[in-house]
XYZ file of C-alpha atoms in Angstrom:
508
model
C 0.318 33.632 -0.412
C 1.404 30.628 -2.478
C 4.925 30.845 -1.073
C 3.528 30.858 2.459
C 1.384 27.843 1.552
C 4.388 25.892 0.314
C 6.343 26.822 3.424
C 3.452 25.793 5.672
C 3.238 22.403 3.980
C 6.948 21.989 4.555
C 6.416 22.587 8.266
C 4.413 19.335 8.340
C 7.226 17.254 6.814
C 9.479 16.959 9.898
C 6.442 15.892 11.883
C 6.389 12.843 9.626
C 10.095 12.285 8.895
C 11.624 12.542 12.379
C 9.422 9.806 13.924
C 10.212 7.617 10.917
C 13.905 7.722 11.736
C 13.280 7.118 15.449
C 11.285 3.987 14.739
C 13.907 2.660 12.347
C 16.556 2.855 15.049
C 14.243 1.479 17.732
C 13.456 -1.658 15.739
C 16.949 -2.331 14.398
C 18.147 -2.404 18.006
C 15.772 -5.346 18.598
C 16.841 -7.472 15.608
C 18.111 -11.013 16.108
C 21.909 -10.699 16.518
C 22.673 -13.865 14.538
C 20.177 -13.278 11.725
C 19.236 -9.550 11.764
C 15.613 -10.666 11.384
C 12.970 -8.695 13.273
C 10.652 -10.288 15.843
C 6.908 -9.814 15.471
C 6.490 -8.505 19.019
C 8.640 -7.062 21.769
C 8.662 -7.704 25.500
C 7.901 -11.425 25.260
C 10.098 -14.448 25.942
C 9.329 -15.893 22.504
C 10.934 -14.118 19.541
C 9.420 -15.152 16.236
C 9.973 -13.726 12.759
C 7.030 -14.361 10.422
C 6.887 -13.420 6.741
C 3.212 -12.447 7.056
C 3.760 -10.030 9.958
C 7.238 -8.620 10.487
C 8.085 -9.473 6.877
C 4.970 -7.903 5.378
C 4.218 -4.954 7.660
C 7.482 -3.910 9.345
C 10.632 -4.704 7.377
C 9.545 -3.147 4.032
C 8.767 0.231 5.572
C 12.065 0.247 7.409
C 13.679 -0.296 3.987
C 11.875 2.763 2.634
C 12.692 4.781 5.752
C 16.384 3.941 5.414
C 16.283 4.859 1.713
C 15.029 8.330 2.673
C 16.941 9.011 5.882
C 20.066 6.798 5.886
C 21.199 5.814 2.355
C 24.256 3.960 3.680
C 21.991 1.909 5.949
C 19.734 1.176 2.991
C 22.649 -0.144 0.932
C 24.170 -1.997 3.890
C 22.042 -3.285 6.765
C 18.794 -3.486 4.774
C 20.425 -5.564 2.058
C 22.090 -7.761 4.660
C 18.661 -8.358 6.195
C 17.362 -9.503 2.801
C 20.250 -11.942 2.480
C 19.483 -13.326 5.941
C 15.753 -13.524 5.212
C 16.458 -15.606 2.115
C 19.143 -17.678 3.868
C 17.239 -18.559 7.035
C 13.531 -18.579 6.071
C 13.326 -20.078 2.560
C 12.385 -23.714 1.917
C 13.646 -25.685 -1.121
C 10.313 -25.068 -2.913
C 10.854 -21.299 -2.625
C 8.201 -20.657 0.028
C 9.118 -18.933 3.303
C 8.373 -20.105 6.817
C 8.288 -18.672 10.328
C 11.714 -18.498 11.968
C 12.243 -18.852 15.715
C 14.991 -16.378 16.644
C 15.699 -18.172 19.947
C 15.913 -21.812 18.854
C 16.958 -20.823 15.301
C 14.504 -23.276 13.746
C 12.392 -22.867 10.623
C 8.680 -23.656 10.548
C 6.821 -25.265 7.615
C 6.463 -23.505 4.244
C 3.650 -20.956 4.222
C 1.640 -19.895 1.176
C -0.088 -17.329 3.377
C 3.272 -15.947 4.511
C 4.513 -15.621 0.942
C 1.297 -13.978 -0.265
C 1.238 -11.409 2.541
C 4.963 -10.627 2.324
C 4.718 -10.115 -1.431
C 1.553 -7.986 -1.478
C 1.860 -5.871 1.647
C 5.621 -5.533 1.761
C 7.633 -6.222 -1.363
C 4.977 -4.678 -3.585
C 5.150 -1.393 -1.666
C 8.954 -1.279 -2.002
C 8.611 -1.943 -5.735
C 5.929 0.719 -6.217
C 8.228 3.316 -4.653
C 11.705 2.224 -5.750
C 11.219 0.069 -8.870
C 13.348 -2.959 -9.749
C 15.432 -3.422 -6.650
C 16.515 -6.817 -5.255
C 13.211 -6.833 -3.373
C 11.340 -6.845 -6.699
C 13.059 -10.089 -7.703
C 12.298 -11.585 -4.300
C 8.625 -10.778 -4.914
C 8.644 -12.248 -8.415
C 10.036 -15.589 -7.253
C 7.814 -15.785 -4.177
C 4.733 -15.260 -6.357
C 5.853 -18.013 -8.720
C 6.536 -20.341 -5.785
C 3.014 -19.781 -4.448
C 1.338 -20.529 -7.756
C 3.489 -23.587 -8.425
C 2.523 -24.943 -4.990
C -1.152 -23.871 -5.242
C -3.112 -26.708 -3.555
C -6.805 -25.900 -4.176
C -8.388 -27.577 -7.176
C -10.986 -25.598 -9.110
C -12.644 -25.646 -12.521
C -10.174 -22.994 -13.617
C -6.952 -24.553 -12.381
C -5.192 -24.805 -9.039
C -5.624 -21.817 -6.708
C -3.497 -20.704 -3.747
C -6.326 -20.915 -1.207
C -10.045 -21.048 -0.523
C -10.122 -17.676 1.225
C -10.505 -14.213 -0.257
C -7.439 -12.822 1.504
C -4.747 -15.063 0.044
C -6.329 -15.199 -3.416
C -6.730 -11.412 -3.362
C -3.142 -10.895 -2.193
C -1.867 -12.998 -5.046
C -4.100 -11.335 -7.615
C -2.806 -7.866 -6.689
C 0.794 -9.063 -6.929
C 0.363 -11.099 -10.115
C -1.275 -8.229 -12.006
C 1.699 -5.971 -11.253
C 4.166 -8.688 -12.231
C 2.265 -9.439 -15.440
C 2.446 -5.783 -16.458
C 6.054 -5.229 -15.359
C 7.652 -8.367 -16.751
C 5.665 -9.445 -19.795
C 6.061 -12.995 -18.432
C 2.908 -14.816 -19.564
C 2.884 -17.063 -16.501
C 1.891 -14.212 -14.225
C -1.003 -13.144 -16.455
C -2.225 -16.736 -16.803
C -2.131 -17.193 -13.022
C -3.941 -13.878 -12.444
C -6.658 -14.823 -14.935
C -7.054 -18.205 -13.260
C -7.924 -16.515 -9.956
C -10.035 -13.872 -11.672
C -12.078 -16.421 -13.605
C -12.693 -18.493 -10.474
C -14.256 -15.524 -8.716
C -16.021 -13.776 -11.603
C -17.434 -16.979 -13.098
C -18.117 -19.018 -9.964
C -17.850 -17.271 -6.608
C -19.597 -13.971 -7.352
C -22.552 -15.507 -9.261
C -22.906 -18.112 -6.510
C -22.720 -15.643 -3.610
C -25.293 -12.936 -4.416
C -22.824 -10.987 -6.546
C -20.179 -10.661 -3.826
C -16.985 -12.522 -2.952
C -17.204 -14.981 -0.079
C -14.697 -14.887 2.749
C -14.270 -18.632 2.260
C -15.387 -20.715 -0.711
C -15.382 -24.471 -1.252
C -14.389 -24.910 -4.900
C -15.380 -28.590 -4.760
C -18.886 -28.088 -3.381
C -19.237 -24.658 -5.006
C -20.553 -22.960 -1.900
C -19.262 -20.469 0.658
C -19.894 -18.848 4.021
C -22.111 -16.063 2.672
C -20.061 -13.275 4.269
C -17.826 -10.530 2.895
C -15.215 -8.875 5.085
C -14.632 -5.289 3.939
C -11.665 -4.714 6.238
C -8.268 -6.381 6.166
C -8.262 -10.181 5.731
C -11.148 -10.122 3.259
C -11.283 -7.063 1.017
C -8.109 -8.058 -0.851
C -10.068 -9.936 -3.524
C -12.228 -6.868 -4.332
C -9.087 -4.816 -4.935
C -7.396 -7.599 -6.924
C -10.353 -8.267 -9.222
C -10.719 -4.604 -10.109
C -6.995 -4.235 -10.805
C -7.072 -7.272 -13.100
C -10.073 -5.705 -14.847
C -8.037 -2.522 -15.382
C -5.149 -4.504 -16.864
C -7.569 -6.278 -19.218
C -8.790 -2.851 -20.301
C -5.197 -1.826 -21.099
C -4.647 -5.030 -23.082
C -8.058 -4.909 -24.778
C -8.681 -8.420 -23.486
C -12.033 -10.145 -23.828
C -12.272 -10.345 -20.043
C -12.707 -6.569 -19.898
C -16.103 -7.043 -21.535
C -16.937 -10.282 -19.727
C -15.985 -9.093 -16.237
C -17.587 -5.638 -16.437
C -21.219 -6.386 -15.496
C -20.187 -8.862 -12.796
C -17.768 -6.446 -11.147
C -20.208 -3.542 -11.520
C -22.778 -5.540 -9.564
C -20.178 -6.403 -6.925
C -19.258 -2.750 -6.409
C -22.896 -1.589 -6.498
C -23.824 -4.020 -3.734
C -20.820 -3.054 -1.621
C -21.726 0.640 -1.955
C -25.330 -0.163 -1.037
C -24.113 -1.706 2.237
C -22.407 1.512 3.449
C -23.578 3.729 6.300
C -25.283 7.093 5.484
C -21.912 8.828 5.069
C -20.640 6.172 2.692
C -18.354 4.457 5.210
C -18.125 0.665 4.994
C -18.771 -1.863 7.755
C -16.232 -4.512 8.751
C -18.293 -7.568 7.692
C -21.587 -7.813 5.792
C -24.028 -10.586 4.918
C -23.760 -11.254 1.192
C -27.504 -11.820 0.732
C -29.033 -9.080 2.892
C -26.109 -6.602 2.935
C -26.718 -6.167 6.662
C -23.636 -5.737 8.881
C -22.359 -8.875 10.606
C -19.824 -6.606 12.317
C -21.193 -3.053 12.407
C -17.899 -1.363 13.282
C -16.535 0.789 10.465
C -13.651 -0.503 8.378
C -10.297 1.221 8.725
C -9.614 -0.134 5.227
C -12.526 1.818 3.742
C -10.296 3.462 1.134
C -8.868 0.178 -0.130
C -12.333 -0.721 -1.389
C -13.079 2.805 -2.574
C -9.772 2.647 -4.431
C -11.202 -0.324 -6.320
C -14.354 1.703 -7.000
C -12.245 4.524 -8.432
C -10.089 2.181 -10.515
C -13.324 0.810 -12.016
C -14.287 4.386 -12.917
C -10.843 4.954 -14.451
C -11.209 1.817 -16.580
C -14.812 2.406 -17.683
C -15.468 6.152 -17.428
C -18.699 5.482 -15.508
C -19.137 8.688 -13.500
C -21.323 7.183 -10.787
C -18.306 5.410 -9.323
C -16.312 8.632 -9.261
C -19.253 10.320 -7.554
C -19.325 7.606 -4.878
C -15.664 8.274 -4.063
C -16.116 12.044 -3.964
C -19.089 11.607 -1.656
C -17.243 9.591 0.979
C -14.259 11.967 0.794
C -16.529 14.953 1.415
C -18.064 13.175 4.410
C -14.757 12.288 6.121
C -15.099 15.078 8.750
C -17.944 12.998 10.227
C -15.340 10.399 11.225
C -12.835 12.536 13.137
C -11.332 10.795 16.177
C -13.229 7.590 15.429
C -12.064 4.456 17.259
C -11.211 2.411 14.163
C -9.556 -0.464 15.983
C -10.417 -0.970 19.672
C -7.439 -2.328 21.599
C -6.586 -3.064 25.204
C -2.989 -2.019 24.427
C -3.952 1.458 23.210
C -2.710 4.422 25.242
C -6.080 6.136 24.707
C -8.880 3.576 24.722
C -11.332 6.095 23.239
C -9.175 6.306 20.080
C -8.067 2.668 19.962
C -4.929 1.289 18.372
C -2.609 3.501 16.357
C -2.788 0.845 13.616
C -6.440 1.626 12.938
C -5.522 5.272 12.422
C -2.528 4.420 10.240
C -4.722 2.308 7.937
C -7.691 4.684 7.900
C -5.469 7.660 7.004
C -3.507 5.628 4.435
C -6.664 5.239 2.382
C -7.271 8.953 1.938
C -4.157 10.107 -0.015
C -4.714 7.378 -2.625
C -8.065 8.979 -3.416
C -7.374 12.648 -2.652
C -4.457 12.438 -5.071
C -7.008 11.921 -7.858
C -9.872 13.906 -6.317
C -8.504 16.671 -4.027
C -11.724 17.192 -2.092
C -11.018 19.935 0.517
C -12.813 18.110 3.334
C -10.635 15.040 2.759
C -7.393 17.047 2.805
C -8.410 18.715 6.078
C -9.347 15.319 7.566
C -5.963 13.857 6.666
C -4.248 16.722 8.521
C -6.434 16.426 11.613
C -6.168 12.648 11.903
C -2.428 12.665 11.231
C -1.973 14.952 14.264
C -3.920 12.431 16.354
C -1.765 9.559 15.086
C 1.523 11.379 15.702
C 0.506 12.076 19.294
C 0.197 8.334 19.942
C 3.948 7.716 19.627
C 5.943 7.169 22.830
C 9.229 8.890 23.599
C 11.172 5.671 22.855
C 9.946 5.666 19.245
C 7.428 2.836 19.663
C 3.625 2.790 19.762
C 2.522 -0.645 20.991
C 5.645 -2.822 20.525
C 4.470 -4.962 17.618
C 5.089 -5.332 13.884
C 2.194 -3.046 12.910
C 4.408 -0.083 13.754
C 5.744 -0.348 10.227
C 2.314 0.777 9.064
C 2.916 4.126 10.746
C 6.040 4.593 8.633
C 4.040 3.783 5.515
C 1.366 6.362 6.331
C 3.942 8.996 7.307
C 5.723 8.526 3.963
C 2.416 8.962 2.130
C 1.732 12.108 4.134
C 5.163 13.613 3.486
C 4.757 12.955 -0.243
C 1.411 14.739 -0.211
C 2.969 17.794 1.439
C 5.968 17.964 -0.927
C 4.074 17.004 -4.122
C 6.276 13.906 -4.321
C 9.620 15.757 -4.198
C 12.113 13.812 -2.061
C 15.449 14.791 -0.559
C 18.268 12.512 -1.568
C 19.062 12.238 2.146
C 16.757 13.654 4.795
C 18.501 15.308 7.739
C 16.997 16.876 10.880
C 15.731 20.348 10.117
C 15.203 19.721 6.397
C 11.670 20.635 5.351
C 10.136 20.311 1.894
C 6.731 21.701 0.991
C 5.191 22.436 -2.379
C 2.122 23.826 -4.121
C 1.051 23.500 -7.741
C 0.633 26.579 -9.924
C -0.777 25.201 -13.167
C 2.089 23.352 -14.821
C 4.590 24.911 -12.408
C 5.659 23.799 -8.956
C 6.518 26.211 -6.181
C 8.889 24.328 -3.868
C 9.861 25.538 -0.413
C 13.122 24.154 1.007
C 14.033 24.956 4.584
C 17.284 23.487 5.849
C 20.015 23.979 8.464
C 22.677 26.592 7.614
C 25.225 25.290 5.144
C 23.027 22.458 3.925
C 23.701 21.175 0.437
C 22.014 18.083 -0.966
C 20.096 16.413 -3.760
C 16.384 16.896 -4.355
C 14.609 14.323 -6.517
C 11.444 14.839 -8.530
C 8.960 12.074 -9.300
C 8.179 10.510 -12.677
C 5.115 8.723 -14.068
C 5.983 5.462 -12.340
C 2.685 3.807 -13.290
C 3.744 4.027 -16.936
C 7.541 3.968 -16.796
C 7.952 1.255 -14.145
C 4.710 -0.680 -13.899
C 3.571 -0.463 -17.547
C -0.020 0.568 -16.838
C -1.582 2.805 -19.469
C -3.488 4.747 -16.818
C -2.563 5.686 -13.287
C -5.070 3.344 -11.643
C -5.575 3.590 -7.900
C -3.619 0.687 -6.439
C -3.351 -0.566 -2.874
C 0.215 -0.215 -1.549
C 1.096 2.396 -4.154
C 2.748 5.725 -3.429
C 0.649 8.210 -5.397
C 2.235 10.369 -8.057
C 1.805 14.073 -7.320
C 3.962 16.440 -9.428
C 5.780 14.377 -12.059
C 8.387 15.390 -14.616
C 8.709 14.063 -18.135
C 12.177 12.618 -18.569
C 12.649 14.202 -21.998
C 11.029 17.552 -21.206
C 13.042 20.677 -20.403
C 12.395 22.514 -17.126
C 13.538 25.867 -15.864
C 14.546 25.851 -12.202
C 14.693 29.300 -10.640
C 14.977 30.856 -7.238
C 11.901 32.901 -6.531
C 13.967 36.047 -5.982
C 15.491 35.606 -9.456
C 19.065 35.254 -8.178
C 19.623 31.919 -9.899
C 18.074 30.157 -12.895
C 19.076 27.082 -14.874
C 17.606 24.542 -17.285
C 17.449 20.791 -16.706
C 15.984 17.710 -18.312
C 13.249 15.978 -16.369
C 15.529 12.933 -16.210
C 18.121 15.052 -14.423
C 15.563 16.353 -11.938
C 14.418 12.783 -11.261
C 17.994 11.643 -10.631
C 18.438 14.483 -8.129
C 20.499 17.603 -8.524
C 22.469 19.351 -5.782
C 20.935 22.448 -4.224
C 22.081 24.646 -1.370
């Protein structure tokens, strides 16, 4: 039965991997011939590369797709694209700008572009692959943003007045502070954290404000719980977790303020626990009653708060919404006139709504949530056109992100060194053992890589906190532990270090 379960999970992998490769080829064919940069949208006379759209949501997931399916392309074309991105879009102060692929002109420097590119794109590449050249691009972009920060506050200069940019930067700076030990990143993160915990939240009924005037000390009284607003909730909780790891005084100081923030957000949810797009900070009533496709980003912050404090009520809140996910099957998360099926809406709403679930189900494998992920993934896959595209815009990279998360869930984080058509990996846990099913074309021989505790080895977090734009750890090997690898029929058995399994050994 367990063997059949592993094989069945492997059957789902090609459903995710094959469309990934199709989309990679479809988009690379549309790159600017002189720059290799990708336009935000197709089928229009204007062709514009922007760091906050095609940089943040498309390019990074093509990098990860190439790493999995075309290693030579990853080492070649993807790196060449990074060189061109730096060459053509970077201003002398280190900030990027929009680049017109037709006129070959560069727009003004953009703090927003840098913040989005770092958090949504470069951070995801770093979470999955570690210290690649894209990590160093992220580190310098973050420093450029903070050195150019234009908004004066009591706590120092901030990148912006809005919750999105400040939240983007907070999520990036916390990772960089932990990974590098460079005190600048921690100081900058604390500057943003203090501004919100000590001014914005107390002045806005315990919640962040979408926009806040740090001179007049007042805001718009609204909190957006979908994209372009919830970033600060995620960032504040991640900073709180880092302060817990470092036994910083802010862990004690921030705790009651952030607990109230999360309590009020949870109180604003619908009966199933699902969050609304925008709420009034004072009354908690919906300003936009549609449900947020980023529900799990905020619930990830709720769970990280539980991980840092041990307060079980926050774990219970996450388990509750996961158990209720079947209520939201085939929901129209993001209405769109471009959608093939108007009753389902844009594929991007599905990609984001599904993305949320593996982050949480990885820590709390609630059966209803796992079944919901499978059902909604089938709906999302059916939205793809024969040419590899969905709706001809940069958000298609978000499909690749969600498909990678899904494939990891099915294989318990075991990756092929090079995916080829017909290769299927599925796995089930048996206590401290892993039963891995590999189906491949006749004569196949290739490397299979096991995962490690990246949160500790790469990011330097003491605990595996839920993090937006992470790739959850499923079955991990200890680098210095010994493992026995055996065929189930007993025909072959050998011993390997975890470090060897992580590097990838050849199998046939």
